[in-house]
Coordinates of C-alpha atoms in Angstrom, one line a residue:
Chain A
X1 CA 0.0 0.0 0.0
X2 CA 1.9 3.1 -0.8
X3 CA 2.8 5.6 1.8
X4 CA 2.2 2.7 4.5
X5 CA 5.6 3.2 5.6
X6 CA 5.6 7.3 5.3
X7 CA 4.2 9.7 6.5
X8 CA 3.9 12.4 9.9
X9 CA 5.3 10.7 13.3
X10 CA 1.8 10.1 14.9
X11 CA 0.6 8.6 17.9
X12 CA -2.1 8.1 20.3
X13 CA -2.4 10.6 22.8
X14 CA -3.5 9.4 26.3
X15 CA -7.7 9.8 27.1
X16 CA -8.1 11.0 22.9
X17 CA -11.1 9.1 21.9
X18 CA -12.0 7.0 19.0
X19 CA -13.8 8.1 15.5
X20 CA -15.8 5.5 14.3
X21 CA -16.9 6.0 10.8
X22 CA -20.1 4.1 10.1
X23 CA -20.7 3.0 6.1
X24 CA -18.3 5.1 4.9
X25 CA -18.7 5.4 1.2
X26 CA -15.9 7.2 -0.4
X27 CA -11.6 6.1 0.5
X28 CA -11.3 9.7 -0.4
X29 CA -13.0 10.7 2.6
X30 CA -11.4 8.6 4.9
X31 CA -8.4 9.7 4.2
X32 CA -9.4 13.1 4.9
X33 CA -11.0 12.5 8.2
X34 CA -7.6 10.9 9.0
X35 CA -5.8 14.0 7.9
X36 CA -8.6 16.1 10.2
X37 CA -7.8 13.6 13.0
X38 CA -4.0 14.3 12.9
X39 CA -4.8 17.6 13.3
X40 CA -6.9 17.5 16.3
X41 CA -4.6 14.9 18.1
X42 CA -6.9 12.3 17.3
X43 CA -5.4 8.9 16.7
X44 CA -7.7 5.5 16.6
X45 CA -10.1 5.3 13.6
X46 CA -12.2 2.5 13.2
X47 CA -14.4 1.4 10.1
X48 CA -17.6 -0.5 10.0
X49 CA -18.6 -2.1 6.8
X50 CA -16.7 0.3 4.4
X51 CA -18.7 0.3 1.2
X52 CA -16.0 -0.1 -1.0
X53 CA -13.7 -2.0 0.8
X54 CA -10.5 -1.9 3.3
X55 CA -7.4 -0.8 2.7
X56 CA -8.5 1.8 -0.3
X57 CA -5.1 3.3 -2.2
X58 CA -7.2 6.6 -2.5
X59 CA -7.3 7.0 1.4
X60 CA -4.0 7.1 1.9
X61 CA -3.8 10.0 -1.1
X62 CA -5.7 12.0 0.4
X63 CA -4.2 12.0 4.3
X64 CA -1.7 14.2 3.9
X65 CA 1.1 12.0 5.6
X66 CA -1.3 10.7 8.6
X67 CA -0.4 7.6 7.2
X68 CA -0.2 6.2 10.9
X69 CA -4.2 6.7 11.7
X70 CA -4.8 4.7 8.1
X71 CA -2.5 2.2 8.5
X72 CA -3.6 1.3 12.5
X73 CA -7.3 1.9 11.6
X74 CA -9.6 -1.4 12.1
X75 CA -12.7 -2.9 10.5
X76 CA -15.6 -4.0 11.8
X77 CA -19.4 -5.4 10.7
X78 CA -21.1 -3.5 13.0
X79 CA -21.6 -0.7 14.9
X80 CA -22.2 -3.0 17.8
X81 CA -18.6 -4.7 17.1
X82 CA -16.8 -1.6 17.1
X83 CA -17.9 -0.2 20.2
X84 CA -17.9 -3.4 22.1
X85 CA -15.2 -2.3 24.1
X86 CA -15.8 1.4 24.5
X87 CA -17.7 2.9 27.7
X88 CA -19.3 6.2 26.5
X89 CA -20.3 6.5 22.6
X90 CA -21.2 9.8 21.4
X91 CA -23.4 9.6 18.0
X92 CA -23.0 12.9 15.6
X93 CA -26.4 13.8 14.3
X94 CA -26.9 16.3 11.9
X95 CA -30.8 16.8 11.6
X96 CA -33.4 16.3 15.0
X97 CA -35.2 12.7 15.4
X98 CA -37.5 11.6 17.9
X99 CA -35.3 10.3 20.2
X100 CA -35.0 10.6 23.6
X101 CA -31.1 11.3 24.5
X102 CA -29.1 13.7 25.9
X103 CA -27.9 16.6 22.7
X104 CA -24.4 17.8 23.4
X105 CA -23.1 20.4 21.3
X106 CA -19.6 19.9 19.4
X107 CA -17.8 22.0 22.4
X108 CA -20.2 20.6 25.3
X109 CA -19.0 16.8 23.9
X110 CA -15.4 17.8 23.7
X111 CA -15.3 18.8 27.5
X112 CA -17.2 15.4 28.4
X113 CA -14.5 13.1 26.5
X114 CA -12.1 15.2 27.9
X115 CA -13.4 14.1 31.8
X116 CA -14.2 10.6 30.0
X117 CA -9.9 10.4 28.9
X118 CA -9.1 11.6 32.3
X119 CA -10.8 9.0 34.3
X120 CA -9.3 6.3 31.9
X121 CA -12.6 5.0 29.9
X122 CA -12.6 4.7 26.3
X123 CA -15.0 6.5 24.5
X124 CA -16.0 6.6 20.6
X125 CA -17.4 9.0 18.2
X126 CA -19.9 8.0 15.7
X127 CA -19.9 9.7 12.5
X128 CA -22.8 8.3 9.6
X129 CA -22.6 7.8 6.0
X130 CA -22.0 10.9 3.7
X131 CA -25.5 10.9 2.5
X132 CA -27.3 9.4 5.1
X133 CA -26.1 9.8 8.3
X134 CA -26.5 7.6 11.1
X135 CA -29.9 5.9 11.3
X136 CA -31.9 5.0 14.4
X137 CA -30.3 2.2 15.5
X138 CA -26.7 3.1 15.3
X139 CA -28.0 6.0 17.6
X140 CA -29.6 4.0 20.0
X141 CA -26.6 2.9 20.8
X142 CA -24.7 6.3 21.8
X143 CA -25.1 7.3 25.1
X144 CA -25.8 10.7 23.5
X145 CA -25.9 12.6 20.3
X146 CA -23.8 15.7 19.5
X147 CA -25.3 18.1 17.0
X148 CA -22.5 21.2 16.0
X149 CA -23.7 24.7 16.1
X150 CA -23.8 25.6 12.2
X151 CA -25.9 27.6 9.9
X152 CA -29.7 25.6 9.8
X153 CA -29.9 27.3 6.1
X154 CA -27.2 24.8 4.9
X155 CA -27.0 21.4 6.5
X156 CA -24.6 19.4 4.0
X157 CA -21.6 19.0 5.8
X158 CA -18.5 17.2 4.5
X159 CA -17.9 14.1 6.7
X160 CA -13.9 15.2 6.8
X161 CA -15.3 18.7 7.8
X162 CA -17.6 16.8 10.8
X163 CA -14.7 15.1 11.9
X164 CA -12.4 18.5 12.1
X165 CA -14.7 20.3 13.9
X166 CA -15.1 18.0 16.5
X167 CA -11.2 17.3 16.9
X168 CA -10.6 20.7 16.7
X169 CA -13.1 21.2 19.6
X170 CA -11.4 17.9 21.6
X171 CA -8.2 20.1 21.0
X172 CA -9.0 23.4 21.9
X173 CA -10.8 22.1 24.8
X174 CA -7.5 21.2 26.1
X175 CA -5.9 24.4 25.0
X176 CA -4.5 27.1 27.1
X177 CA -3.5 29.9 24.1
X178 CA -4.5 32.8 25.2
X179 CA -7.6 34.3 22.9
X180 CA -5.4 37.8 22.3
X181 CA -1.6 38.5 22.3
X182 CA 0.6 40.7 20.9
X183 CA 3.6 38.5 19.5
X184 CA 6.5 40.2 19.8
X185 CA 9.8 37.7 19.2
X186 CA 13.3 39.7 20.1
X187 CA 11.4 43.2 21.0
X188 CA 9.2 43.7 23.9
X189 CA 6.4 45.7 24.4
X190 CA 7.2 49.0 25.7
X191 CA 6.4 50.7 29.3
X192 CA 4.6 53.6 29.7
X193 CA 7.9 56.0 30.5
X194 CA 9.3 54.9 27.4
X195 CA 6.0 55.9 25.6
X196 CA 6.5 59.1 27.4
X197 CA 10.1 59.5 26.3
X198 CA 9.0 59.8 23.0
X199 CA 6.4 61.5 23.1
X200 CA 8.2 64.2 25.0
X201 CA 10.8 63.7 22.1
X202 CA 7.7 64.1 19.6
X203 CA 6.1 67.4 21.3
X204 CA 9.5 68.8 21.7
X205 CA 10.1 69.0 17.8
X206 CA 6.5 69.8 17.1
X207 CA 7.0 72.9 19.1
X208 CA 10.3 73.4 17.5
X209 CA 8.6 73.2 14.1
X210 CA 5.6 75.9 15.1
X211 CA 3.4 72.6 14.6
X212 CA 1.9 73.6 18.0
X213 CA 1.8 77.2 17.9
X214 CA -1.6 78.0 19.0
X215 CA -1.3 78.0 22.7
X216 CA -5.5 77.5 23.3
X217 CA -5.1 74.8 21.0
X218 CA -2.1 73.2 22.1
X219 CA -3.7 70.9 25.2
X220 CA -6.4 69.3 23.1
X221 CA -3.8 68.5 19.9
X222 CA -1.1 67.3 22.2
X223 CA -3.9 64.9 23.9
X224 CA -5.3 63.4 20.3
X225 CA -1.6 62.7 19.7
X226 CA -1.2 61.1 22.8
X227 CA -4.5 59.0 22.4
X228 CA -3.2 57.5 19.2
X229 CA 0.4 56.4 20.3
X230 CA -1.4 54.8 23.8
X231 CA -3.9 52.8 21.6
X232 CA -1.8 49.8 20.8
X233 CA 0.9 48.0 22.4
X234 CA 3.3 49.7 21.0
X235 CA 7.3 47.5 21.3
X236 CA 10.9 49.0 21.9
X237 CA 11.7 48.2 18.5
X238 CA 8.8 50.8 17.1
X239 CA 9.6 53.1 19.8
X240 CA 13.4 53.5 18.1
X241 CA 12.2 53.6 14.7
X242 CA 9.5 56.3 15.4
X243 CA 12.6 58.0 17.5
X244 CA 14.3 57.8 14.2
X245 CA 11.4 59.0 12.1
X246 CA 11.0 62.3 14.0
X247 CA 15.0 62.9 14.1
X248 CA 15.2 62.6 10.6
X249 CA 12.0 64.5 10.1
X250 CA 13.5 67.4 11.6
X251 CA 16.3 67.6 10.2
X252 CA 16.1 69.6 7.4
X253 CA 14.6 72.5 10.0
X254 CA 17.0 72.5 12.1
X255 CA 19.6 72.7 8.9
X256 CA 17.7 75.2 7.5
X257 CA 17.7 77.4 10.8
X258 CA 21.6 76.9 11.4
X259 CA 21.7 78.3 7.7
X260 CA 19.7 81.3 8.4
X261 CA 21.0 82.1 11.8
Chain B
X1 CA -21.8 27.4 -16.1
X2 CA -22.8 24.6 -14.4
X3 CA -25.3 24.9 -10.9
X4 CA -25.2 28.4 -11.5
X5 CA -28.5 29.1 -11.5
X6 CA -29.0 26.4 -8.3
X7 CA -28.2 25.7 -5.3
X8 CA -29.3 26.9 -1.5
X9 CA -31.0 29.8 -0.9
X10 CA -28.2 31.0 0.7
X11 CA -27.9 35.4 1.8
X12 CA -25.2 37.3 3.7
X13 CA -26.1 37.5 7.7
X14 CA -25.6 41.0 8.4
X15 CA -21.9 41.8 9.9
X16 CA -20.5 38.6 8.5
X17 CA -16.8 38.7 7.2
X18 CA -15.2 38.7 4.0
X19 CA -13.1 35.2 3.5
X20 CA -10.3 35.8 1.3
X21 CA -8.8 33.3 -0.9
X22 CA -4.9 34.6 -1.6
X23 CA -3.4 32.5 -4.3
X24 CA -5.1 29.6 -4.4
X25 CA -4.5 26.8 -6.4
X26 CA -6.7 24.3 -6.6
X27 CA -10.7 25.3 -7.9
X28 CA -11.9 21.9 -5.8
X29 CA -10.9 23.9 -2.8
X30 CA -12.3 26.9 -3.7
X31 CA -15.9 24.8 -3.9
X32 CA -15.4 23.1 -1.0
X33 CA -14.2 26.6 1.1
X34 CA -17.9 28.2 -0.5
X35 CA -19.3 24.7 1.0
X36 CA -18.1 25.2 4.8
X37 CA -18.6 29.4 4.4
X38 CA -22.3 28.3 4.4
X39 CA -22.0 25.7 7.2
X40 CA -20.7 28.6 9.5
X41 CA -23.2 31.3 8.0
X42 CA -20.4 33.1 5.8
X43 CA -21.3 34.4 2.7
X44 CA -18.5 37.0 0.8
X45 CA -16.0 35.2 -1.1
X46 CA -12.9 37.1 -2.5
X47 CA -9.9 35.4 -4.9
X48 CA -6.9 36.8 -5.1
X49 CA -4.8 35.7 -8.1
X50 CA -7.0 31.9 -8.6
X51 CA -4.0 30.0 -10.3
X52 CA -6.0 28.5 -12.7
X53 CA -8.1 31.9 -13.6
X54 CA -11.8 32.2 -12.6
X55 CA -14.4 30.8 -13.3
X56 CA -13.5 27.7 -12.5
X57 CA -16.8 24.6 -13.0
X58 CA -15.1 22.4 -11.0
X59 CA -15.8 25.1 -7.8
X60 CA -19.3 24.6 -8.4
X61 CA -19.1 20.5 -8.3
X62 CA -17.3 20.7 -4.7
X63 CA -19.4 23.1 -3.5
X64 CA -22.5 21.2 -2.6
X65 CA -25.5 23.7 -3.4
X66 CA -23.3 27.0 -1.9
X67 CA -23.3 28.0 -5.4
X68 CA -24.5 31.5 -5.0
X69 CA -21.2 32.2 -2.6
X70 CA -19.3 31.3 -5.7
X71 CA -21.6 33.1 -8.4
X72 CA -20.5 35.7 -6.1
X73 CA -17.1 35.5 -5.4
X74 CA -15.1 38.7 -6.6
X75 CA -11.7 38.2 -8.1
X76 CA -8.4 40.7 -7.8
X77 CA -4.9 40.8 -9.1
X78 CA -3.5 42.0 -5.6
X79 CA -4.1 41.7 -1.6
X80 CA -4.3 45.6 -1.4
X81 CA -7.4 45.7 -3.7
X82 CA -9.3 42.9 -2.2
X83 CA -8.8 44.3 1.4
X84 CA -9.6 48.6 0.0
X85 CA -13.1 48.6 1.7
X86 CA -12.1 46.7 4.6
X87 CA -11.6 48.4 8.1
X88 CA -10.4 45.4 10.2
X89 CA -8.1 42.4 8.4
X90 CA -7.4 39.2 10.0
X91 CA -4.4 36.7 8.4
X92 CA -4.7 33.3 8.9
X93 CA -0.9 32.0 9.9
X94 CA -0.5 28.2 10.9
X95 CA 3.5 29.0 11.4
X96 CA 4.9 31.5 13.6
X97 CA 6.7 34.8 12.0
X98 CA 9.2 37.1 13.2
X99 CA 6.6 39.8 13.0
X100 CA 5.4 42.4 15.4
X101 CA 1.6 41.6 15.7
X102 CA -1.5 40.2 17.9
X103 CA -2.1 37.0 17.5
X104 CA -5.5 35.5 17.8
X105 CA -6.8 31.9 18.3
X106 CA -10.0 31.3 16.3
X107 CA -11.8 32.0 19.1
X108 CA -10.7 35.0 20.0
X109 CA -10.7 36.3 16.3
X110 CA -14.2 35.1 16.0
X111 CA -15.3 36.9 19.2
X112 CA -13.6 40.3 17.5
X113 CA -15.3 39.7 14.4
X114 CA -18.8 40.1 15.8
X115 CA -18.0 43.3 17.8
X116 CA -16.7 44.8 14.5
X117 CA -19.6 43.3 12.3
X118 CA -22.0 44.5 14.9
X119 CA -20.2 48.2 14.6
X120 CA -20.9 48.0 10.8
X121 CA -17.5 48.0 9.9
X122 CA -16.2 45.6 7.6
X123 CA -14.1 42.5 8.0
X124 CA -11.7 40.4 6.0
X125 CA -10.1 37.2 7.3
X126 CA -7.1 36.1 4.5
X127 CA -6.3 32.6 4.2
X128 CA -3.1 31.7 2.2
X129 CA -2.6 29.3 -0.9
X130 CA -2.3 25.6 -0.1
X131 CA 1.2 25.1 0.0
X132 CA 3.2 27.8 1.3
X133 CA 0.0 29.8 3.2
X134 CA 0.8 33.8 3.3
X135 CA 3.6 35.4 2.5
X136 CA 5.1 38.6 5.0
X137 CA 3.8 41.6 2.8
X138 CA 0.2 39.8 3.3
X139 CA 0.4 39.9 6.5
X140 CA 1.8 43.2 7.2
X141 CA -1.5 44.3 6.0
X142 CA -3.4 42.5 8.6
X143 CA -4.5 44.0 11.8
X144 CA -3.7 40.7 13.4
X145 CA -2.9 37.2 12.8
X146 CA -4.7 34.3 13.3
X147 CA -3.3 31.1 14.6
X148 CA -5.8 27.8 15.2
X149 CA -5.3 25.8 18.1
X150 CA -4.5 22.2 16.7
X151 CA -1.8 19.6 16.9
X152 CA 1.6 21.1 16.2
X153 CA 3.0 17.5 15.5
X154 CA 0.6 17.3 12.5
X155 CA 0.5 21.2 11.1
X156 CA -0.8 20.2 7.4
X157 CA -4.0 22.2 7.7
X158 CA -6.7 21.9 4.3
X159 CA -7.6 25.3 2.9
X160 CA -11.1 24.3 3.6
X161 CA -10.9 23.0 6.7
X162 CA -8.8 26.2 7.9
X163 CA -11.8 28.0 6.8
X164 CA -14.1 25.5 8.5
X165 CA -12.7 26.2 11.5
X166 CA -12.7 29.7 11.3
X167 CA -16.5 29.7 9.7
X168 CA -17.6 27.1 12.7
X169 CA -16.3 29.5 15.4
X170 CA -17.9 33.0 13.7
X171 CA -21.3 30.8 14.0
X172 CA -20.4 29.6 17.4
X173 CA -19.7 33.3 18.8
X174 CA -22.9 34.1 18.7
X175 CA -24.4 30.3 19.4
X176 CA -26.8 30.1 22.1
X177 CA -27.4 25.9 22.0
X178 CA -27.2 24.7 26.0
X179 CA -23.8 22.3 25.7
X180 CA -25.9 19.5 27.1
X181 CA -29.7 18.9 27.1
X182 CA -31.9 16.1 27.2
X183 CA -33.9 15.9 23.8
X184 CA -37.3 14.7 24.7
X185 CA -39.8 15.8 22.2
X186 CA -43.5 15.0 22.9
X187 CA -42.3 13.2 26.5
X188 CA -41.3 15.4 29.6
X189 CA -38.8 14.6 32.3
X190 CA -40.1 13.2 34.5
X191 CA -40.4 14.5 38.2
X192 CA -39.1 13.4 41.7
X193 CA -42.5 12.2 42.6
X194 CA -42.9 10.7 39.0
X195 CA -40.3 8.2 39.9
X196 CA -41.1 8.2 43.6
X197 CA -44.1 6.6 42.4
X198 CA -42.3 3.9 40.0
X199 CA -40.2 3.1 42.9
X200 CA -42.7 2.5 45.2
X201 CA -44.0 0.0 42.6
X202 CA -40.5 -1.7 42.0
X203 CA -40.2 -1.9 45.4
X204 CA -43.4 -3.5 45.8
X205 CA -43.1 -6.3 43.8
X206 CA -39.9 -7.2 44.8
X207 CA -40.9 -7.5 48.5
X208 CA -43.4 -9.9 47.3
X209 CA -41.2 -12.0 45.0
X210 CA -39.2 -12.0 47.8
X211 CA -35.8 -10.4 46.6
X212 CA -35.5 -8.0 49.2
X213 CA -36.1 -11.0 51.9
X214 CA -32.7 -10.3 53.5
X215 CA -34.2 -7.8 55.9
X216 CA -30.4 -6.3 57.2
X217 CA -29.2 -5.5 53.8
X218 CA -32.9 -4.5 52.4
X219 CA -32.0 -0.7 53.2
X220 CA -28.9 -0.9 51.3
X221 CA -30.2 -2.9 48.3
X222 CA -32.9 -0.1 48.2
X223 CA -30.5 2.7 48.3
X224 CA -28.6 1.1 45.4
X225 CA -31.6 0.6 43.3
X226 CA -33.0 4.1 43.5
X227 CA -29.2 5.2 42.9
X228 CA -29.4 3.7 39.5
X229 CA -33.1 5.6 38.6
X230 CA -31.7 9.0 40.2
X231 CA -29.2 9.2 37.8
X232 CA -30.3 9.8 34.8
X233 CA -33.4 12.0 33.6
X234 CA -36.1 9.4 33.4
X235 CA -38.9 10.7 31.4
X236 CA -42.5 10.3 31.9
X237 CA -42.6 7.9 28.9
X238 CA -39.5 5.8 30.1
X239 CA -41.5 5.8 33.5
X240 CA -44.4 4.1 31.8
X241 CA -42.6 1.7 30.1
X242 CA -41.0 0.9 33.3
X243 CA -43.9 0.5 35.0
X244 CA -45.0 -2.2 32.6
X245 CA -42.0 -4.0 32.8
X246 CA -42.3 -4.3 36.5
X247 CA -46.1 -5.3 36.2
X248 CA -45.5 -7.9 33.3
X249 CA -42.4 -9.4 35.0
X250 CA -44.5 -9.8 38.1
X251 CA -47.6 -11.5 36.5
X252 CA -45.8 -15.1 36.2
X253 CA -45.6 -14.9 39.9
X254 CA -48.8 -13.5 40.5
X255 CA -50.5 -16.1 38.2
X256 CA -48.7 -19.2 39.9
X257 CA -49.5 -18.1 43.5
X258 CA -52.8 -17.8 43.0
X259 CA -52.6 -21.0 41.1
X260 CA -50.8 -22.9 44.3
X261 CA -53.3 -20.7 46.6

């Protein structure tokens, strides 16, 4: 099978729960659920009743080097078979059905089979055929059924697309980036003195200049200039260009004036 | 051209953002980025540069009905015309940069998004071509970057799932779904004295069958049944078919005492 012996250095991580895809119908997809797996952390995939058959070339085409999750990925008949051994199974369900089982959002899942990982159970994910979805019976056998937050005005979701929404959920819900920073590599973000240094720099040549000539106005035109400098997180680095950029700006003044004078 | 003139009846949501497709190669992606646009409510499309030119037919087979996004979809030679009307830009950037600039999870970007769309101002998020993703004069003309919270051993992210992610989360912001409810349709859940009352039943019958004979450990066999029935939410439905269970279970007996009586 080629690539079987390529591919990105995956493994299991501990508590990360199990995609079962249920009738799959195109290798195409699989491989791309296994490519959305990889990036989630997801690891163990497991097929039941493939409709074309197991292993399919096409799959491993498609994965984008998560060669790992393809080539460890098992078979089964049944949905029963391949959750024999799990302890919570979670059934993805697009549209409502008269059921009665808990409904757990994409994000409201991920932090259950977080809790389910910690305490050492295994738990699966059922995803349904591309056309179909799951039918009644595969979901009576979830303990619940997660339905994602999308748009109700378009429904058809790719199953690849189902699968990265929900790793990327299982991921983040582990995730500790902050929502907002300022990345700043070798600089740092500058103080408020050194914001002052330069602006003192700043209102020194703008006086200088006659820029800020009109005493009444001055107070008001030296605060808008302060307002936009103190907006951002402005770094060290910026600070000693715009340091640079008024210098330079001035120069020709103060050349000019040493002419004159 | 093909499907143009089907699809969903799909319309931009007031203050959604502008996705931006820099460079991209491959029309299939561009189809299946109009596809997840309308799972997360998005609706303005942008090409900068398509590879191949535009239009492309093969866009419209990926795309699964979101046709009109792509009837849409404005094309322009350069990032600087495509972003001229926009106040707020947001780069997609799986890699970290040596650049000086806040950097936003999905989340966080997302949560942004809807302040600005709410403040009528306009909002592009750029996403880069497949391969090499951005390039640094496209993202010096973003506002921010923004970097998704997924597996850094596996960083090969599809241009459509990237948008996915970012399309799922702009729905999500303003998502009010509970994380975890019970769907019960036309049954209710039932109350304390509901099951009180099924209890008292169970119970019943099982003094008289005589399973509860073992008068010590009676309290703490009853305990440990009603554990079990606390658990979950019962509903009223369950309840009745419970109730018949118990009753028909119980008949046998019933019959063969009177019989020996």
């Amino acid at each position: 099978m080629t690539g079987r012996d390529g591919g990105a250095d995956l493994a299991p991580l501990p508590g990360s729960p199990t995609v079962v895809l249920v009738r799959p119908q195109l290798a195409d997809n699989i491989g791309a659920v296994a490519r959305a797996m990889a990036n989630g952390g997801l690891f163990h995939l497991r097929l039941v009743a493939p409709r074309d058959g197991w292993p399919q070339e096409r799959a491993w085409r498609m994965a984008s080097g998560a060669d790992r999750i393809l080539d460890d990925a098992a078979v089964f008949a049944t949905v029963a078979e391949a959750v024999a051994d799990m302890h919570h199974v979670y059934a993805t369900c697009p549209r409502p059905r008269h059921i009665v089982k808990p409904v757990l959002t994409a994000r409201g899942a991920a932090a259950e089979l977080r809790i389910v990982g910690a305490r050492a159970l295994r738990a699966a994910i059922l995803f349904g055929p591309e056309r179909a979805g799951l039918d009644n019976d595969d979901m009576a056998r979830a303990d619940a059924l997660v339905r994602f937050p999308l748009n109700p005005a378009f429904m058809s979701l790719n199953l690849a697309q189902a699968v990265m929404v929900m790793a990327y959920e299982w991921w983040s819900a582990a995730d500790e980036t902050m929502p907002r920073v300022l990345m700043t590599n070798e600089t740092r973000v500058a103080n408020k003195g050194e914001l002052e240094n330069f602006l003192g720099h700043l209102m020194h040549e703008l006086d200088e200049s006659g820029f800020l000539r009109n005493a009444p106005k001055r107070p008001g035109m030296v605060r808008n200039i302060r307002h936009l400098f103190e907006r951002g997180e402005v770094t060290q680095q910026e600070l000693r260009t715009l340091h640079g950029i008024v210098t330079e700006l001035s120069l020709g003044r103060r050349q000019r004036g040493r002419e004159e004078g």
